[in-house]
C-alpha positions as CSV (number, residue, x, y, z in Angstrom):
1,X,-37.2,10.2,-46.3
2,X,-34.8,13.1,-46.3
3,X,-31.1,12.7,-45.8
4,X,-31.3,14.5,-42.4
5,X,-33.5,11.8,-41.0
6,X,-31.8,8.8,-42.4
7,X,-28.1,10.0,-40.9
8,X,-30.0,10.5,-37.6
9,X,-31.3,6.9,-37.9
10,X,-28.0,5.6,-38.9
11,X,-27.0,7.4,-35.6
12,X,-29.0,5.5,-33.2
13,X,-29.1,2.4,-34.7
14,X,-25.5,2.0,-35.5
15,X,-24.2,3.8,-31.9
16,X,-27.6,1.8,-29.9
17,X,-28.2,4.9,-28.4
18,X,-31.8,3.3,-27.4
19,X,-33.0,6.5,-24.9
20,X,-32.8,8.9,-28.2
21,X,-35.0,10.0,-31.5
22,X,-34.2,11.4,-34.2
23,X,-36.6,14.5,-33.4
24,X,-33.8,15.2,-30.1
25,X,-30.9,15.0,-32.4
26,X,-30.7,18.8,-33.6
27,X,-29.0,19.1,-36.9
28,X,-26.6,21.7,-36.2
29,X,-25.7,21.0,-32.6
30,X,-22.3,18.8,-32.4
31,X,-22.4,15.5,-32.2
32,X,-18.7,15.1,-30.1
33,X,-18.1,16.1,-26.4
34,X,-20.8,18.4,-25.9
35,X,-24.4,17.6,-27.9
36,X,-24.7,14.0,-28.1
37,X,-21.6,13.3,-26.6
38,X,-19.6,10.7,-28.8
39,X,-16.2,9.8,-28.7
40,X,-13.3,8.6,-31.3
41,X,-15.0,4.9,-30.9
42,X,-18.2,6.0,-31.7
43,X,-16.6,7.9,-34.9
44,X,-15.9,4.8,-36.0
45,X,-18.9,3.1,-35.7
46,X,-20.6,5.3,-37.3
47,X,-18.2,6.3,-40.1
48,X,-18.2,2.1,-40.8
49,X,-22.8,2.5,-40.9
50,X,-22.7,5.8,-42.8
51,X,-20.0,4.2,-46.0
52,X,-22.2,0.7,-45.6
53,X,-25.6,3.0,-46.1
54,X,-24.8,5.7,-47.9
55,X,-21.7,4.4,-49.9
56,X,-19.1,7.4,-48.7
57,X,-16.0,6.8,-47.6
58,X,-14.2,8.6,-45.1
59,X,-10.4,9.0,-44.4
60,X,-8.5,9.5,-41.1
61,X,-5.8,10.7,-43.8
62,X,-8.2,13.5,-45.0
63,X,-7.7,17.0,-42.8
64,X,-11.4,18.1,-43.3
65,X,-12.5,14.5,-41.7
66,X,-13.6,15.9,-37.9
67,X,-15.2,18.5,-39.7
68,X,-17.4,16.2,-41.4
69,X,-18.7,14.7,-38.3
70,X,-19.1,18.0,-36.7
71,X,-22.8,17.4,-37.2
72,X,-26.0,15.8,-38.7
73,X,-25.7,19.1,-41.1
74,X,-21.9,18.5,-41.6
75,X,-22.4,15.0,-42.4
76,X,-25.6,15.5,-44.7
77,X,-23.4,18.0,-46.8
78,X,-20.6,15.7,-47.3
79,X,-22.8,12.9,-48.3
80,X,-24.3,15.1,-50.4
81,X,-21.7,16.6,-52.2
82,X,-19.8,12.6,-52.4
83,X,-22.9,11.2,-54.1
84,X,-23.1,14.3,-56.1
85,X,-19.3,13.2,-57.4
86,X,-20.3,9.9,-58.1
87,X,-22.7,11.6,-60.0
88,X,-20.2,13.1,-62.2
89,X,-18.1,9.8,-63.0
């Protein structure tokens, strides 16, 4: 399964947004305030899923943290590019 698709998964499942698929989720379009419309609570939720599932941690110390939930692309770069780290160690 590509990363894509299992961040979207992790989406629904994690934020029980039941009325959603991962095939209405566009990978570019935001997932805050307009697209799907989560909040700070919903961050996270889902930041808690995404380190459990994917092993990446994220920091509310780090500046570049909204960007990384900007969207499904945003997020499947930074998982990327951590694992690709973790790679390197």
């Amino acid at each position: 399964m590509d990363l894509k698709q299992e961040i979207k998964e992790t989406i629904i499942s994690s934020l029980m947004l039941e009325d959603i698929t991962p095939e209405d989720i566009d990978d570019s379009a935001p997932l805050f305030k307009e697209g799907l419309g989560l909040d700070s609570i919903d961050a996270l939720e889902l930041g808690v899923a995404l380190k459990r599932k994917f092993g990446v941690k994220f920091s509310s110390e780090d500046a570049d943290e909204k960007s990384h939930f900007a969207s499904v692309d945003a997020l499947a770069e930074y998982i990327s590019a951590e694992k690709a780290k973790e790679g390197t160690k």
